[in-house]
Short mmCIF file of C-alpha atoms in Angstrom, two decimals:
data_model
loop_
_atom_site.label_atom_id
_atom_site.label_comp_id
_atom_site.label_asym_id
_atom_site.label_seq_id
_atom_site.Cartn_x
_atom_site.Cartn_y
_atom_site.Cartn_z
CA UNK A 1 -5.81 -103.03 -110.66
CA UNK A 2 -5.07 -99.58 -112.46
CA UNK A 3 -4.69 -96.97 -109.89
CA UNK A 4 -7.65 -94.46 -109.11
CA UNK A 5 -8.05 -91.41 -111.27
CA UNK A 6 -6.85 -88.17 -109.61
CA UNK A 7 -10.14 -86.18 -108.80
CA UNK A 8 -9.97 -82.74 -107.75
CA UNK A 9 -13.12 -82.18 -107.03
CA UNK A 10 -13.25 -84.99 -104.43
CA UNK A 11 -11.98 -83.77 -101.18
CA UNK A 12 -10.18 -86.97 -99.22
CA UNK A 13 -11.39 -88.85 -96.17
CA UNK A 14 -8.19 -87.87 -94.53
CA UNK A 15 -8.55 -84.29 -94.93
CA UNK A 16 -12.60 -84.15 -93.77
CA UNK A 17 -11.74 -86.12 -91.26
CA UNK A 18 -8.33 -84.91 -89.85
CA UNK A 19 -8.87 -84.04 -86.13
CA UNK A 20 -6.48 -81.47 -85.11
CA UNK A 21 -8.59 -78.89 -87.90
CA UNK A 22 -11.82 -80.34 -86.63
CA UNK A 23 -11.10 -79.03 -83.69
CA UNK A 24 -9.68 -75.88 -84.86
CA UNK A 25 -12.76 -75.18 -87.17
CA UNK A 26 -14.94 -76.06 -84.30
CA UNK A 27 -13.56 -74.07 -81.37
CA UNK A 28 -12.32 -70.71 -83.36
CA UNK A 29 -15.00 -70.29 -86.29
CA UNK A 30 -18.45 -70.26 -85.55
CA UNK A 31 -20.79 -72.86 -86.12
CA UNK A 32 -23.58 -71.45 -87.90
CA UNK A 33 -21.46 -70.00 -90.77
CA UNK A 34 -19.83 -72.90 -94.07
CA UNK A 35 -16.29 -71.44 -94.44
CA UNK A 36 -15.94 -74.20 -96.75
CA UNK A 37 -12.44 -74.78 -94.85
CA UNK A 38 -12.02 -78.11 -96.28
CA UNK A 39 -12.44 -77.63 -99.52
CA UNK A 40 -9.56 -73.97 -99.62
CA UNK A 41 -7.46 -76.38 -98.33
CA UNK A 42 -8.07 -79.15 -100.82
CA UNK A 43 -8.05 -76.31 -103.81
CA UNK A 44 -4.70 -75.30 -102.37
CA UNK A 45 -2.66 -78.01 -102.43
CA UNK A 46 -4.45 -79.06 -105.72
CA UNK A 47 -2.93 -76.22 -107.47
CA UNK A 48 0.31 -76.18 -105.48
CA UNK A 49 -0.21 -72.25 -104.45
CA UNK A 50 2.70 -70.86 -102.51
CA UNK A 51 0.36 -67.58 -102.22
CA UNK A 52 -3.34 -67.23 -101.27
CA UNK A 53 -5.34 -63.97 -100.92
CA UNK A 54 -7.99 -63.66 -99.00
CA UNK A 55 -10.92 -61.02 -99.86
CA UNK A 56 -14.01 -60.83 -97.86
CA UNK A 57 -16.29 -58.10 -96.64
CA UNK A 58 -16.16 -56.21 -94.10
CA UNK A 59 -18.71 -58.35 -91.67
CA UNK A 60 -16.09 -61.45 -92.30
CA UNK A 61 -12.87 -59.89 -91.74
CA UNK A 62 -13.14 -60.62 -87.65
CA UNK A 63 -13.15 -63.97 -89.13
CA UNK A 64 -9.67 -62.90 -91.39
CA UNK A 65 -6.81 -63.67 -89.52
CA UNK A 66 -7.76 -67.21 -88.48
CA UNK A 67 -8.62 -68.55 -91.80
CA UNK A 68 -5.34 -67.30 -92.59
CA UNK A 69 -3.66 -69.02 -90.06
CA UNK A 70 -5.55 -72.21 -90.92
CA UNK A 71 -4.66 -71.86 -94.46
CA UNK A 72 -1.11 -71.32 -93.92
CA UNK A 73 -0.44 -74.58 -91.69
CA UNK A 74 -2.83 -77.45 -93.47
CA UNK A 75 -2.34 -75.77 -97.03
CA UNK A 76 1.07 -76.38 -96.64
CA UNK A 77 2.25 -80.04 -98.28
CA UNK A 78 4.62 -80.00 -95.07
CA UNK A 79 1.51 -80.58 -93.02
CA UNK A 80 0.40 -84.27 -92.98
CA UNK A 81 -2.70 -85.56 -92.36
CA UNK A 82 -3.44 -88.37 -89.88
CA UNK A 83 -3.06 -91.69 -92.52
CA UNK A 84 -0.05 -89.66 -93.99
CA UNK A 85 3.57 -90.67 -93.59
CA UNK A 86 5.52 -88.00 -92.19
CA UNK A 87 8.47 -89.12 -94.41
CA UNK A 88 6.33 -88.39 -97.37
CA UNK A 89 7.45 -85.90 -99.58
CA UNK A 90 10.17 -84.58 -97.22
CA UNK A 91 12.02 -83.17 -99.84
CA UNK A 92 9.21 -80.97 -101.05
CA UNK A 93 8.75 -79.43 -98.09
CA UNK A 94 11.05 -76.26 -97.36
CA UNK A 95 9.16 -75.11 -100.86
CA UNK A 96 5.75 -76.14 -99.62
CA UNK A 97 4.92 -73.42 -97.54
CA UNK A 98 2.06 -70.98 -98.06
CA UNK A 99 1.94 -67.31 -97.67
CA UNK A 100 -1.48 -65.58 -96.77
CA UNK A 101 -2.29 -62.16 -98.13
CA UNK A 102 -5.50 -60.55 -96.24
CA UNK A 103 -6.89 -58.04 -98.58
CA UNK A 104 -8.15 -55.69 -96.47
CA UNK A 105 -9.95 -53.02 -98.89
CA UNK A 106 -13.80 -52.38 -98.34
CA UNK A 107 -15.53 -54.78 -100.55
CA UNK A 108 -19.42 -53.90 -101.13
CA UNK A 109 -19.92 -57.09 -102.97
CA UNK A 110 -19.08 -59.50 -105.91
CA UNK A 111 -18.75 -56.58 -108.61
CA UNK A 112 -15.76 -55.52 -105.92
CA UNK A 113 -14.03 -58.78 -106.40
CA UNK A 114 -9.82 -57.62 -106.77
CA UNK A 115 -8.32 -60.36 -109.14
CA UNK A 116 -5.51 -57.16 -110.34
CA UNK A 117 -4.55 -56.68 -106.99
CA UNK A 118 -4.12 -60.22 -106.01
CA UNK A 119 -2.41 -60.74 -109.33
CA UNK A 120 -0.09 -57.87 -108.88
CA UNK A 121 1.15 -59.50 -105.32
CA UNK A 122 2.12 -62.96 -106.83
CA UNK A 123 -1.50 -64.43 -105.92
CA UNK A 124 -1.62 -68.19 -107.30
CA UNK A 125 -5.65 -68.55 -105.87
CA UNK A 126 -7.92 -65.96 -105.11
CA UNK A 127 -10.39 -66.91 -102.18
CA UNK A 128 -13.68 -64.25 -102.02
CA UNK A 129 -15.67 -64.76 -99.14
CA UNK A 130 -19.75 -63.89 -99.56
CA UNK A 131 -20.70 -63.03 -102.87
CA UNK A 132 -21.45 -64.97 -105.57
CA UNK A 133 -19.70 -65.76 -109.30
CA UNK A 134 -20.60 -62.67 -110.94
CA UNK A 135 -17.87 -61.16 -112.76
CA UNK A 136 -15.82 -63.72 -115.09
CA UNK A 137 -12.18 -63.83 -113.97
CA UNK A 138 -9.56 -65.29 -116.05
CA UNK A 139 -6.15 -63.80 -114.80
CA UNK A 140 -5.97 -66.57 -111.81
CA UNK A 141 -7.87 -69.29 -110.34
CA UNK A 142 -10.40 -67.89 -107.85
CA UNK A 143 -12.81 -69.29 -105.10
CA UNK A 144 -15.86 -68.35 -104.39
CA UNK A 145 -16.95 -69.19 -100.92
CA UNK A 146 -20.84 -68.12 -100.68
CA UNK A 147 -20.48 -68.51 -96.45
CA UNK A 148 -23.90 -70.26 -96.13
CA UNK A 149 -25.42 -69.33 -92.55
CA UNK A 150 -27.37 -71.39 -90.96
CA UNK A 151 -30.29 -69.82 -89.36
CA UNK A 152 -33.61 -71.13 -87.06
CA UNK A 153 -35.68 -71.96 -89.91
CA UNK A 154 -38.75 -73.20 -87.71
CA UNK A 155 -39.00 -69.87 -86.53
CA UNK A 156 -39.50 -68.05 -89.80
CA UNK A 157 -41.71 -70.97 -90.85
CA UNK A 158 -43.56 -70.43 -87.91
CA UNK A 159 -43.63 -66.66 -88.37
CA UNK A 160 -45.36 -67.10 -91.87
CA UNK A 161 -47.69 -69.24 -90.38
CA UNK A 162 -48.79 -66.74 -87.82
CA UNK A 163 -49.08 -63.98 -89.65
CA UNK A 164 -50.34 -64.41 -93.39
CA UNK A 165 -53.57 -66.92 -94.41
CA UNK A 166 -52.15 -70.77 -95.22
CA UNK A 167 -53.95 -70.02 -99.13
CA UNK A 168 -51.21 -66.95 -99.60
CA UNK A 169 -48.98 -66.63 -102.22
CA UNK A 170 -45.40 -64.90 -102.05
CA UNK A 171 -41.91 -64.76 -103.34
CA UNK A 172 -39.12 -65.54 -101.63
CA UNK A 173 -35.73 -64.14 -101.80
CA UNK A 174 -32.36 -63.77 -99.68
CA UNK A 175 -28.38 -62.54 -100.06
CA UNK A 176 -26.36 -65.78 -101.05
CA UNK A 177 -25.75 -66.70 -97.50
CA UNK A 178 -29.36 -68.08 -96.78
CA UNK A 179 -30.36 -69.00 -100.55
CA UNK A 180 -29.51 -72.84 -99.60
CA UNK A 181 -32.15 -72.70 -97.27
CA UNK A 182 -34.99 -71.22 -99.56
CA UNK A 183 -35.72 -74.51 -101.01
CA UNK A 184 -36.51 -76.32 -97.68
CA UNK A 185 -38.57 -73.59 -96.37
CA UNK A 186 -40.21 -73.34 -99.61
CA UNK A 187 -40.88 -77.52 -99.22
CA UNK A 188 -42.45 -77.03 -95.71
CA UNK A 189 -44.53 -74.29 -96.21
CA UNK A 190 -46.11 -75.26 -99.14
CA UNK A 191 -46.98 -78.42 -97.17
CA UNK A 192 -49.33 -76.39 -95.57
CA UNK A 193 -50.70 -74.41 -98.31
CA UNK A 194 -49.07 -71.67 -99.03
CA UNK A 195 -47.77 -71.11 -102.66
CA UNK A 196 -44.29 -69.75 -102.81
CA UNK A 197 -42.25 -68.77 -105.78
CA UNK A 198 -38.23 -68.64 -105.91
CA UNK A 199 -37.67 -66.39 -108.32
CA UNK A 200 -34.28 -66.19 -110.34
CA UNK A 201 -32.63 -63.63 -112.56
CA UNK A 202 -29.17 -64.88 -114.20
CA UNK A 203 -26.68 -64.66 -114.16
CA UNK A 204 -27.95 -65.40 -109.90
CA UNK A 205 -28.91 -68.21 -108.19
CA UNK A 206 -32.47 -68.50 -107.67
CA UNK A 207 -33.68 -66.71 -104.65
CA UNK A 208 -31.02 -64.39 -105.01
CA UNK A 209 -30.45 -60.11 -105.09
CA UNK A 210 -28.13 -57.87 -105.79
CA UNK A 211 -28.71 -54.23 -104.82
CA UNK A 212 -28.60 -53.47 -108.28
CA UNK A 213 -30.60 -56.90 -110.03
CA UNK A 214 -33.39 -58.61 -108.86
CA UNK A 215 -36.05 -59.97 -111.03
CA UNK A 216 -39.52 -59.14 -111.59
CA UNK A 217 -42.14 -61.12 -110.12
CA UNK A 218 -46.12 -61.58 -110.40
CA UNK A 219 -49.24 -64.13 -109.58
CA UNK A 220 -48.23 -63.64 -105.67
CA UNK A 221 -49.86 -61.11 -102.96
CA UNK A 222 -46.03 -60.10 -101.65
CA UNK A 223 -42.96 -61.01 -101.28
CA UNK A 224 -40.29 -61.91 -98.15
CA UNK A 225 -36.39 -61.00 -98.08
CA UNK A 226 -34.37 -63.08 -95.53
CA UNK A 227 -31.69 -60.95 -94.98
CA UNK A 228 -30.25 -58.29 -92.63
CA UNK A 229 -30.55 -55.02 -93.49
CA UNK A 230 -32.92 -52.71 -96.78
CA UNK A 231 -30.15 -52.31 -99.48
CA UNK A 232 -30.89 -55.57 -101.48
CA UNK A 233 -34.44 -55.79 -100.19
CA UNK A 234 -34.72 -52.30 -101.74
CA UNK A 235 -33.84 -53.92 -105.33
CA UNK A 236 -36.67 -56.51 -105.50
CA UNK A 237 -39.01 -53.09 -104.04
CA UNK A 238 -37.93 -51.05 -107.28
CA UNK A 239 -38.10 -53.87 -109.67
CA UNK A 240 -42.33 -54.44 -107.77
CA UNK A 241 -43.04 -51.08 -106.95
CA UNK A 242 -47.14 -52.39 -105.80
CA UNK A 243 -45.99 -55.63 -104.40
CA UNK A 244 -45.89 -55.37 -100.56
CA UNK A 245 -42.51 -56.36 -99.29
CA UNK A 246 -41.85 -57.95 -95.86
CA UNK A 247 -38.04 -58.32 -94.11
CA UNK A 248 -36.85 -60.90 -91.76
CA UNK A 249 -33.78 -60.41 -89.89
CA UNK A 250 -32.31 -63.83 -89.51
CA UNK A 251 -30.44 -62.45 -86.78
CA UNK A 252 -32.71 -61.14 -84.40
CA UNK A 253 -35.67 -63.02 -85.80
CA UNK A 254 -37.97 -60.53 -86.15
CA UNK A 255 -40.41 -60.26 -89.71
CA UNK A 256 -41.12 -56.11 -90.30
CA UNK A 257 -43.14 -55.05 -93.15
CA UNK A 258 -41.16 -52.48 -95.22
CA UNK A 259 -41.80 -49.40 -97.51
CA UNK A 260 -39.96 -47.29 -100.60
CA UNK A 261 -40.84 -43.73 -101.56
CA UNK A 262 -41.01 -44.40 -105.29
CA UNK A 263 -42.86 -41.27 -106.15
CA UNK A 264 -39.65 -39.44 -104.50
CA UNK A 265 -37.14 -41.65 -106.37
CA UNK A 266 -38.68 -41.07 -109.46
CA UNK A 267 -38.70 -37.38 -109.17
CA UNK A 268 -34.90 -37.33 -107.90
CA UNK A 269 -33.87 -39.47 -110.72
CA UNK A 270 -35.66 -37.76 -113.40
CA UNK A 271 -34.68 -34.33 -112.49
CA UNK A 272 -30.71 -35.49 -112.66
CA UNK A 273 -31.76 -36.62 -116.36
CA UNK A 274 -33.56 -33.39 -117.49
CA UNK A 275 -30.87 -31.61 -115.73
CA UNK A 276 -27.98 -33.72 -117.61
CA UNK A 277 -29.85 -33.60 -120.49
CA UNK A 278 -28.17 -29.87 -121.37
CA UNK A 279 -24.94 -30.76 -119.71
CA UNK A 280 -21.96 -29.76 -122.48
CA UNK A 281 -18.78 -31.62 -120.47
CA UNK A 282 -19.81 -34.95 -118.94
CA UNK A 283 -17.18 -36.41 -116.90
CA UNK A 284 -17.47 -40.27 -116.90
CA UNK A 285 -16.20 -42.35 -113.83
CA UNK A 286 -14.83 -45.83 -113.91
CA UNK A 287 -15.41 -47.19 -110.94
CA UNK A 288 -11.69 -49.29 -110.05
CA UNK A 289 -13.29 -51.06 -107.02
CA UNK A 290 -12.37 -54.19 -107.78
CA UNK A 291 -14.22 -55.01 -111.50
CA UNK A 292 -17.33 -52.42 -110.63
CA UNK A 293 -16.05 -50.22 -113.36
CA UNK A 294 -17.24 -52.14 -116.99
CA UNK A 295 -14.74 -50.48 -120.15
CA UNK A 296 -17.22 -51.55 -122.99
CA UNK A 297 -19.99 -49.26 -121.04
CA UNK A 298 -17.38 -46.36 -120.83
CA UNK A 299 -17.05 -46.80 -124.40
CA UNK A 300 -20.27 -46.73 -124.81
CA UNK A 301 -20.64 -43.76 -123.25
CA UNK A 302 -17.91 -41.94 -124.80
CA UNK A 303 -19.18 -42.69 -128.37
CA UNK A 304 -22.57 -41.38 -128.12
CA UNK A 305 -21.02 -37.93 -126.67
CA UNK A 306 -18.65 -37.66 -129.29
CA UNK A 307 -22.16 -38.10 -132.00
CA UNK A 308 -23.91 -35.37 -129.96
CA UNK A 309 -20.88 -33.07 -130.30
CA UNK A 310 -20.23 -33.07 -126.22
CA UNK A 311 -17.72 -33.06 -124.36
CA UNK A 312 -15.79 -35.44 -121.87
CA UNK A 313 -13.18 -36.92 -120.05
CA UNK A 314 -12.69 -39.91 -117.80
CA UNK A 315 -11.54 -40.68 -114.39
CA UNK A 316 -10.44 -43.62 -112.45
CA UNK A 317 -12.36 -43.64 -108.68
CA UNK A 318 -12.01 -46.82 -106.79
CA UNK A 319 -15.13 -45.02 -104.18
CA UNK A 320 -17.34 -41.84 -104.91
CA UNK A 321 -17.68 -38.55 -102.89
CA UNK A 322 -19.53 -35.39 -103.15
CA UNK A 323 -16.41 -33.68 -101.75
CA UNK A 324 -13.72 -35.38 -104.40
CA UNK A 325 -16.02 -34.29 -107.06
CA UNK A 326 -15.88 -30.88 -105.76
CA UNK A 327 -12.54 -30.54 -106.33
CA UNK A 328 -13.18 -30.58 -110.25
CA UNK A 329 -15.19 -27.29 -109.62
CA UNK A 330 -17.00 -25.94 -112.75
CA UNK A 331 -15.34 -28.00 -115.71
CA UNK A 332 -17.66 -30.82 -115.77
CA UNK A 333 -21.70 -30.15 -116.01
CA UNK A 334 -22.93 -33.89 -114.92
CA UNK A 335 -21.25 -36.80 -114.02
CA UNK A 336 -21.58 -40.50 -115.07
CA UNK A 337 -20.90 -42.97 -112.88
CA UNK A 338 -20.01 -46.69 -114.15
CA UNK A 339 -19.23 -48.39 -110.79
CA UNK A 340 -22.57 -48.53 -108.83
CA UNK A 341 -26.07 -47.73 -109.80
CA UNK A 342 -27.36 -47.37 -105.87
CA UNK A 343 -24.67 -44.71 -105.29
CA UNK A 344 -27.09 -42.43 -107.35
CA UNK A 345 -30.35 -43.79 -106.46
CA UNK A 346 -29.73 -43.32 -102.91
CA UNK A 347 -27.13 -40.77 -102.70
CA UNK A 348 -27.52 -38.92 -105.90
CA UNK A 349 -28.92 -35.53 -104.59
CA UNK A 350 -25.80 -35.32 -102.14
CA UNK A 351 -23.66 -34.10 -105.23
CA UNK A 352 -24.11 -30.79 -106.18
CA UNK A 353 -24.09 -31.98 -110.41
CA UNK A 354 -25.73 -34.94 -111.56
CA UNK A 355 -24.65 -38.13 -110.89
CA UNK A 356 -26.34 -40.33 -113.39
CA UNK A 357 -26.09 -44.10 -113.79
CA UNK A 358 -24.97 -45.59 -117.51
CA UNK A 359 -29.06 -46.11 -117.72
CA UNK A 360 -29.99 -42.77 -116.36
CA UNK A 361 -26.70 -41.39 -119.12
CA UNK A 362 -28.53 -43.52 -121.43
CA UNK A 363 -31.87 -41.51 -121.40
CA UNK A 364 -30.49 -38.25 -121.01
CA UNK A 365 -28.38 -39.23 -124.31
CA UNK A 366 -31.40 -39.82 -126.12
CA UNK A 367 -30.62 -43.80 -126.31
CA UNK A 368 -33.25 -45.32 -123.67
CA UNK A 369 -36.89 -44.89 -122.04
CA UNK A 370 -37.02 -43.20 -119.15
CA UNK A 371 -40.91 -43.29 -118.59
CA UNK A 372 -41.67 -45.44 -114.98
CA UNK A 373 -44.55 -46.20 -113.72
CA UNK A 374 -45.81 -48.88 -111.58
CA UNK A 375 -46.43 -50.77 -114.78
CA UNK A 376 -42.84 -49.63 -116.40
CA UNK A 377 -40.52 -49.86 -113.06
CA UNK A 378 -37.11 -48.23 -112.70
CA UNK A 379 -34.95 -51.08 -114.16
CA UNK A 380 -33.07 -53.00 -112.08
CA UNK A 381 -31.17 -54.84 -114.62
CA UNK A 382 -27.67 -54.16 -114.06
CA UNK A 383 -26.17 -57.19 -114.42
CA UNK A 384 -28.78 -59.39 -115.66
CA UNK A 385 -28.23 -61.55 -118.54
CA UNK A 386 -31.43 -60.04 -119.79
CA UNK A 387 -30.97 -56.44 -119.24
CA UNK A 388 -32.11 -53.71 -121.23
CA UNK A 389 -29.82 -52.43 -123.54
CA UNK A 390 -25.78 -52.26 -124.02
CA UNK A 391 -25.51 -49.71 -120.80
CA UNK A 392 -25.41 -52.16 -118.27
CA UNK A 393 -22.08 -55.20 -118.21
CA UNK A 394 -23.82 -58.38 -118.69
CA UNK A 395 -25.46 -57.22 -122.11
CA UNK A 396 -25.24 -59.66 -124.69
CA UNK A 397 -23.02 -57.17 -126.38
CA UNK A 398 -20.66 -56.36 -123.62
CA UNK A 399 -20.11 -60.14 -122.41
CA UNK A 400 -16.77 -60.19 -122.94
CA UNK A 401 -13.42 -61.24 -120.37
CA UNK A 402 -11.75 -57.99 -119.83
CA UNK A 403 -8.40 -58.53 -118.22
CA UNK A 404 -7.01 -54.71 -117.87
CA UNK A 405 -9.40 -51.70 -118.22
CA UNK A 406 -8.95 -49.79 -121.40
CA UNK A 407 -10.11 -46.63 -122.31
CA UNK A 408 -9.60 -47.42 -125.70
CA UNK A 409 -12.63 -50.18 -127.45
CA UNK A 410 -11.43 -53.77 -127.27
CA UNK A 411 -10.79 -55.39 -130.84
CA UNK A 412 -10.73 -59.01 -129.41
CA UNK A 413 -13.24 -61.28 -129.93
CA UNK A 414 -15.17 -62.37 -126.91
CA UNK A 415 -13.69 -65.10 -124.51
CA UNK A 416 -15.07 -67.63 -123.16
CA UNK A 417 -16.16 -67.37 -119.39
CA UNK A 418 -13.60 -69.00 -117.13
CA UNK A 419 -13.88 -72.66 -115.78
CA UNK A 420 -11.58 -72.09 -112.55
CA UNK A 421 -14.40 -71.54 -109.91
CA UNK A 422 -16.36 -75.05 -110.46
CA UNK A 423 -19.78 -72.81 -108.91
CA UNK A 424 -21.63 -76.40 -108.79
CA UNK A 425 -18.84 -78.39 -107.19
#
């Protein structure tokens, strides 16, 4: 009989079922919330990494320490598992061991995800912790652990049932820790009536927001975010301004109804366009948080200033301050920002110039809309597959693999996106 194919994919019996880390996973990570320990460990030995980097954010990195310590002793080959021969392999062993690196910068989300700094410390295998596969990483193998929390289900069932008619229709949307979940609440309450929509927007998994991209919805009376906390709530809000939104804190298991000031956001956001709009030195900032910062939308940028006859220059920010800006005094009239789009909708009127967003840049160079209504939203687009124009990543025309940022327009032909992270596996 020819011996089984190598799968490695396939996580072995003896590793699911090894009972010294059941009992470690069991009595030092909670319960509730899918590490995915198994499979790290199976995805480190399968590549034979002698260095792992952890990245999570900053609500997981309680969690940090132990996963490292669980990673370093059953990643390592001199660890055997309990149908393994401790003779096995003995002479691999003094170069089986596996260092942990803890990345311990703040990281807002998946656009934050630090494949150069993991690189630059020897990384073989990237592990991010609670964001999805949004930016396409090629320089090493990476991970994506989504951290699925469970959550009391019946109880939000139950509040949707108490509150709202059984014939009402709504969409339903979450972060990526509770979108496994959508489709079994969606099951049981449509059981009794209600119509529900999961609504998608790719590159994201349906169900899913970012702060900055949510899809636009219709044919339901509101919508429900299962979440903790307004900031990606406050995406699906600006994508539907007249849809009424309602929150539910998984946490404390309470269901609030929420609002937005739209009228005041719009206003904000269009003065800091009419206002840029005369601006003679723009100064341009790429974000270097991780991959928030997007070279082909610098570019961008930088091109249509040069046609106007403007002025500019660039500068690398891994985070944004009205106080560091400060420092640059009078030499620049209004700032672009190409990092993220929510640190001028929300904050925007806390810096003394503009602070536009590659859109907002966009209209005040003359190259988009800016006209919102309720029937023309603020777009919330930026890094949808299906976004607007060339201003925002994920634009057909910006899809590319960019390993190093470059001030300086790429000449390669586009890459293909890379086939390390196995999202489906």
């Amino acid at each position: 009989m020819p011996p089984k194919r190598f799968n490695p994919f396939r996580i072995p019996d003896k590793l699911l079922n090894d009972p010294i880390l059941t009992e470690i996973i069991q009595n030092y990570l909670p319960r509730n919330y899918n590490f995915e320990i198994h499979k790290t460990i199976w995805r480190i030995r399968c590549l034979k990494a002698r260095c792992v980097a952890l990245q999570m954010p900053e609500g997981l990195l309680r969690f940090a320490t132990t996963l490292s310590e669980i990673f370093q002793r059953f990643g390592s080959a001199s660890y055997k598992f309990n149908d393994e021969d401790p003779e096995q392999e003995k002479a691999d062993d003094a170069s089986s061991e596996v260092d942990i690196i803890i990345l311990g910068d703040v990281t807002y989300g998946a656009c934050c995800i630090d494949d150069f700094t993991a690189k630059a410390l020897g990384a073989d295998l990237l592990v991010h912790y609670g964001h999805s596969c949004l930016i396409p990483i090629q320089s090493l193998s990476v991970l994506y652990v989504f951290v699925d929390i469970a959550f009391d289900m019946a109880h939000f069932i139950d509040s949707i049932k108490t509150i709202f008619p059984s014939n009402a229709s709504f969409a339903l949307f979450s972060t990526i820790q509770f979108v496994s979940s959508l489709p079994a609440i969606k099951k049981s309450l449509q059981e009794g009536g209600f119509k529900i929509i999961i609504p998608q927007r790719l590159p994201l998994s349906p169900g899913e927001l970012l702060g900055c991209t949510s899809p636009k919805v219709s044919g339901v009376d509101f919508m429900v975010f299962i979440g903790d906390g307004r900031f990606h709530l406050e995406s699906a809000m600006l994508a539907n301004p007249t849809l009424p939104a309602y929150l539910y804190d998984p946490y404390n298991k309470v269901l609030t109804h929420e609002s937005y000031d739209h009228a005041l956001m719009r206003t904000n956001r269009r003065r800091s366009i009419e206002t840029a709009q005369s601006a003679q030195r723009f100064g341009i900032i790429l974000g270097t948080l991780g991959r928030q910062g997007s070279p082909p939308v610098v570019h961008l940028l930088q091109r249509r200033i040069e046609e106007l006859g403007r002025n500019f220059f660039v500068i690398l920010l891994s985070e944004i301050f009205p106080d560091k800006l400060k420092l640059f005094g009078d030499k620049v009239d209004a700032w672009i920002q190409v990092a993220c789009p929510r640190l001028s909708i929300d904050w925007g009127m806390e810096f003394e110039k503009p602070l536009l967003t590659p859109y907002e840049a966009a209209v005040a160079l003359g190259m988009a809309d800016g006209k919102w209504s309720d029937a023309s939203p603020y777009p919330t687009d930026y890094y949808a597959y299906d976004s607007l124009g060339p201003w925002t990543p994920n634009h057909v025309d910006n899809r590319l693999n960019v390993r190093v940022p470059s001030l300086r327009p790429s000449k390669k032909s586009p890459t293909a996106c890379c086939d390390h992270n196995k999202c489906n596996q």
